[in-house]
Amino acid sequence: MNICREENTAFANEIMQLNDKLNLLKEEVKTLKDEVNSKKTKKRSAQKYNSYIRSELRTIRDNLKEKEQSSEKHCNNCEKNHSILAERENEVFELKESIENLKSEKLKLRNSDGSNTNEVRLCIMELCGLEVAVEKMSPVIRTISKHLFNETIDRKDLPSSTTTQNIVDEGHYLAKSYISQKLSKLKIGGFTEMEQHAESKNSWIRQCR
């Protein structure tokens, strides 16, 4: 009887120990399951995060590629714009040179003080010598310039009728002064030659005596 009790007690103790071990194993299994589930969750989270990172990297690469293409296009546009700008600057420079050349080739009819040039005055004097009327001189000059030299002269660049008459009068005065000087020289030269001839004649007469 006692033996049975002892055996039952021992058996009960063994069962309790086994139950304890079983509970411990269950706890361990639960812990392991929790760890596995946690690892799975972490793995899924890591996979999701990894997928997100890859998507972000892909987006960044695409953006960089677009920016590179845009930058390359922008650079090409900049180079094209610089080339166009250089061409325009060269055209402007050439036009300025052409303008300066045209200015230098343009008939100069007035001096810096607004007076007519000597060429205009001489032209009027010679037209006067050709018996061209004073009021016709400026139109004649404009007509000749237009048809022979393809140069259009504004009316304001030529002297008025009053100024033309003054230039004609000045021409007459200069012509008279020139003729007077020539005549004076001829008279002086003539008297000198006569005196020299008379002196030579007198000297020859004296020698003959």
Tab-separated table of C-alpha atoms in Angstrom:
chain	number	residue	atom	x	y	z
A	1	MET	CA	0.000	0.000	0.000
A	2	ASN	CA	2.752	2.340	1.022
A	3	ILE	CA	4.682	1.297	-2.011
A	4	CYS	CA	1.759	2.190	-4.219
A	5	ARG	CA	1.466	5.557	-2.577
A	6	GLU	CA	5.128	6.222	-3.036
A	7	GLU	CA	4.949	5.129	-6.629
A	8	ASN	CA	1.898	7.294	-7.177
A	9	THR	CA	3.603	10.196	-5.508
A	10	ALA	CA	6.730	9.652	-7.575
A	11	PHE	CA	4.613	9.280	-10.656
A	12	ALA	CA	2.691	12.424	-9.795
A	13	ASN	CA	5.931	14.293	-9.243
A	14	GLU	CA	7.250	13.004	-12.519
A	15	ILE	CA	4.041	14.068	-14.212
A	16	MET	CA	4.357	17.515	-12.660
A	17	GLN	CA	7.934	17.770	-13.825
A	18	LEU	CA	6.908	16.644	-17.254
A	19	ASN	CA	4.100	19.186	-17.214
A	20	ASP	CA	6.563	21.845	-16.171
A	21	LYS	CA	8.913	20.794	-18.954
A	22	LEU	CA	5.982	20.731	-21.337
A	23	ASN	CA	4.970	24.208	-20.273
A	24	LEU	CA	8.556	25.378	-20.648
A	25	LEU	CA	8.707	23.800	-24.073
A	26	LYS	CA	5.405	25.444	-24.975
A	27	GLU	CA	6.759	28.774	-23.831
A	28	GLU	CA	9.909	28.164	-25.812
A	29	VAL	CA	7.865	27.200	-28.852
A	30	LYS	CA	5.749	30.310	-28.404
A	31	THR	CA	8.863	32.426	-28.048
A	32	LEU	CA	10.350	30.808	-31.109
A	33	LYS	CA	7.128	31.350	-33.018
A	34	ASP	CA	7.060	34.953	-31.910
A	35	GLU	CA	10.657	35.351	-32.982
A	36	VAL	CA	9.934	33.672	-36.283
A	37	ASN	CA	6.882	35.840	-36.798
A	38	SER	CA	8.907	38.873	-35.809
A	39	LYS	CA	11.634	37.882	-38.220
A	40	LYS	CA	9.044	37.297	-40.906
A	41	THR	CA	7.516	40.668	-40.167
A	42	LYS	CA	10.924	42.259	-40.175
A	43	LYS	CA	11.769	40.417	-43.355
A	44	ARG	CA	8.545	41.576	-44.967
A	45	SER	CA	9.203	45.077	-43.703
A	46	ALA	CA	12.753	44.861	-44.975
A	47	GLN	CA	11.505	43.601	-48.321
A	48	LYS	CA	8.944	46.388	-48.500
A	49	TYR	CA	11.571	48.940	-47.495
A	50	ASN	CA	14.005	47.464	-49.989
A	51	SER	CA	11.339	47.675	-52.680
A	52	TYR	CA	10.636	51.278	-51.678
A	53	ILE	CA	14.345	52.127	-51.806
A	54	ARG	CA	14.672	50.526	-55.228
A	55	SER	CA	11.663	52.485	-56.447
A	56	GLU	CA	13.149	55.707	-55.055
A	57	LEU	CA	16.513	54.944	-56.648
A	58	ARG	CA	14.813	54.255	-59.953
A	59	THR	CA	12.932	57.553	-59.680
A	60	ILE	CA	16.142	59.389	-58.792
A	61	ARG	CA	17.970	57.806	-61.742
A	62	ASP	CA	15.120	58.761	-64.077
A	63	ASN	CA	15.116	62.311	-62.733
A	64	LEU	CA	18.882	62.540	-63.096
A	65	LYS	CA	18.656	61.245	-66.642
A	66	GLU	CA	15.942	63.783	-67.460
A	67	LYS	CA	17.998	66.553	-65.886
A	68	GLU	CA	21.087	65.462	-67.823
A	69	GLN	CA	19.101	65.461	-71.046
A	70	SER	CA	17.550	68.798	-70.152
A	71	SER	CA	20.964	70.162	-69.198
A	72	GLU	CA	22.473	68.879	-72.435
A	73	LYS	CA	19.598	70.414	-74.371
A	74	HIS	CA	20.002	73.629	-72.399
A	75	CYS	CA	23.737	73.650	-73.132
A	76	ASN	CA	23.046	73.064	-76.800
A	77	ASN	CA	20.555	75.929	-76.729
A	78	CYS	CA	23.130	78.093	-74.941
A	79	GLU	CA	25.770	77.283	-77.553
A	80	LYS	CA	23.261	77.969	-80.305
A	81	ASN	CA	22.260	81.256	-78.682
A	82	HIS	CA	25.919	82.234	-78.256
A	83	SER	CA	26.529	81.420	-81.908
A	84	ILE	CA	23.515	83.483	-82.994
A	85	LEU	CA	24.608	86.322	-80.713
A	86	ALA	CA	28.121	86.263	-82.190
A	87	GLU	CA	26.662	86.337	-85.708
A	88	ARG	CA	24.419	89.268	-84.809
A	89	GLU	CA	27.312	91.158	-83.227
A	90	ASN	CA	29.369	90.558	-86.368
A	91	GLU	CA	26.482	91.776	-88.530
A	92	VAL	CA	26.144	94.890	-86.363
A	93	PHE	CA	29.887	95.530	-86.650
A	94	GLU	CA	29.759	95.122	-90.440
A	95	LEU	CA	26.736	97.423	-90.655
A	96	LYS	CA	28.524	100.044	-88.582
A	97	GLU	CA	31.528	99.785	-90.905
A	98	SER	CA	29.227	100.114	-93.917
A	99	ILE	CA	27.586	103.174	-92.369
A	100	GLU	CA	30.974	104.750	-91.698
A	101	ASN	CA	32.081	103.976	-95.251
A	102	LEU	CA	28.875	105.463	-96.629
A	103	LYS	CA	29.363	108.537	-94.482
A	104	SER	CA	32.912	108.923	-95.765
A	105	GLU	CA	31.742	108.422	-99.356
A	106	LYS	CA	28.819	110.819	-98.968
A	107	LEU	CA	29.258	114.151	-100.637
A	108	LYS	CA	30.482	116.701	-98.159
A	109	LEU	CA	28.610	119.896	-98.930
A	110	ARG	CA	28.985	121.810	-95.682
A	111	ASN	CA	31.759	122.469	-93.205
A	112	SER	CA	31.477	121.861	-89.470
A	113	ASP	CA	30.408	125.500	-88.974
A	114	GLY	CA	27.526	125.091	-91.456
A	115	SER	CA	29.114	127.043	-94.295
A	116	ASN	CA	29.331	125.597	-97.792
A	117	THR	CA	32.513	123.794	-98.742
A	118	ASN	CA	35.000	125.290	-101.178
A	119	GLU	CA	33.963	122.657	-103.732
A	120	VAL	CA	30.349	123.889	-103.657
A	121	ARG	CA	31.457	127.509	-103.931
A	122	LEU	CA	33.792	126.722	-106.844
A	123	CYS	CA	31.000	124.776	-108.586
A	124	ILE	CA	28.674	127.778	-108.307
A	125	MET	CA	31.360	130.123	-109.619
A	126	GLU	CA	31.986	127.892	-112.640
A	127	LEU	CA	28.250	127.562	-113.308
A	128	CYS	CA	28.113	131.334	-113.241
A	129	GLY	CA	30.901	131.356	-115.830
A	130	LEU	CA	28.702	129.055	-117.939
A	131	GLU	CA	25.936	131.641	-117.634
A	132	VAL	CA	23.644	129.454	-115.507
A	133	ALA	CA	21.069	131.590	-113.697
A	134	VAL	CA	21.545	131.973	-109.951
A	135	GLU	CA	18.125	130.516	-109.091
A	136	LYS	CA	18.865	127.471	-111.297
A	137	MET	CA	22.274	126.585	-109.877
A	138	SER	CA	21.138	124.461	-106.887
A	139	PRO	CA	18.571	122.493	-108.962
A	140	VAL	CA	21.245	121.893	-111.632
A	141	ILE	CA	23.686	120.570	-109.020
A	142	ARG	CA	20.996	118.293	-107.531
A	143	THR	CA	20.006	116.946	-110.949
A	144	ILE	CA	23.593	116.197	-112.009
A	145	SER	CA	24.345	114.524	-108.668
A	146	LYS	CA	21.206	112.380	-108.846
A	147	HIS	CA	21.621	111.103	-112.402
A	148	LEU	CA	25.399	110.918	-112.772
A	149	PHE	CA	26.500	109.936	-109.261
A	150	ASN	CA	23.311	108.323	-107.884
A	151	GLU	CA	23.523	110.719	-104.954
A	152	THR	CA	20.408	112.513	-103.773
A	153	ILE	CA	21.145	115.906	-102.260
A	154	ASP	CA	18.692	117.601	-99.925
A	155	ARG	CA	17.720	121.158	-100.734
A	156	LYS	CA	18.881	122.298	-97.312
A	157	ASP	CA	22.413	121.057	-98.031
A	158	LEU	CA	22.805	123.500	-100.926
A	159	PRO	CA	22.958	127.281	-100.638
A	160	SER	CA	19.831	129.359	-101.034
A	161	SER	CA	19.429	131.814	-103.907
A	162	THR	CA	20.636	134.658	-101.693
A	163	THR	CA	23.728	132.725	-100.598
A	164	THR	CA	24.333	131.641	-104.185
A	165	GLN	CA	24.243	135.272	-105.315
A	166	ASN	CA	26.742	136.179	-102.586
A	167	ILE	CA	29.055	133.405	-103.769
A	168	VAL	CA	28.710	134.625	-107.372
A	169	ASP	CA	29.568	138.164	-106.283
A	170	GLU	CA	32.544	136.812	-104.373
A	171	GLY	CA	33.626	134.964	-107.518
A	172	HIS	CA	33.408	138.156	-109.557
A	173	TYR	CA	35.474	139.989	-106.966
A	174	LEU	CA	38.118	137.247	-106.888
A	175	ALA	CA	38.237	137.153	-110.677
A	176	LYS	CA	38.672	140.921	-110.897
A	177	SER	CA	41.338	140.856	-108.188
A	178	TYR	CA	43.190	138.069	-109.992
A	179	ILE	CA	43.057	139.893	-113.326
A	180	SER	CA	44.140	143.139	-111.677
A	181	GLN	CA	47.139	141.418	-110.090
A	182	LYS	CA	48.099	139.838	-113.405
A	183	LEU	CA	47.851	143.159	-115.206
A	184	SER	CA	49.915	144.831	-112.508
A	185	LYS	CA	52.627	142.223	-112.913
A	186	LEU	CA	52.548	142.572	-116.676
A	187	LYS	CA	52.854	146.364	-116.402
A	188	ILE	CA	55.694	146.131	-113.905
A	189	GLY	CA	57.397	143.504	-116.012
A	190	GLY	CA	56.868	145.552	-119.167
A	191	PHE	CA	58.381	148.747	-117.712
A	192	THR	CA	61.358	146.815	-116.444
A	193	GLU	CA	62.023	145.305	-119.854
A	194	MET	CA	61.714	148.712	-121.535
A	195	GLU	CA	64.073	150.270	-119.036
A	196	GLN	CA	66.572	147.440	-119.535
A	197	HIS	CA	66.309	147.845	-123.313
A	198	ALA	CA	66.812	151.612	-123.065
A	199	GLU	CA	69.801	151.173	-120.788
A	200	SER	CA	71.341	148.668	-123.187
A	201	LYS	CA	70.782	151.032	-126.090
A	202	ASN	CA	72.343	153.947	-124.233
A	203	SER	CA	75.302	151.791	-123.269
A	204	TRP	CA	75.843	150.765	-126.893
A	205	ILE	CA	75.652	154.401	-128.011
A	206	ARG	CA	78.211	155.385	-125.414
A	207	GLN	CA	80.509	152.646	-126.583
A	208	CYS	CA	80.154	153.777	-130.184
A	209	ARG	CA	81.177	157.293	-129.235
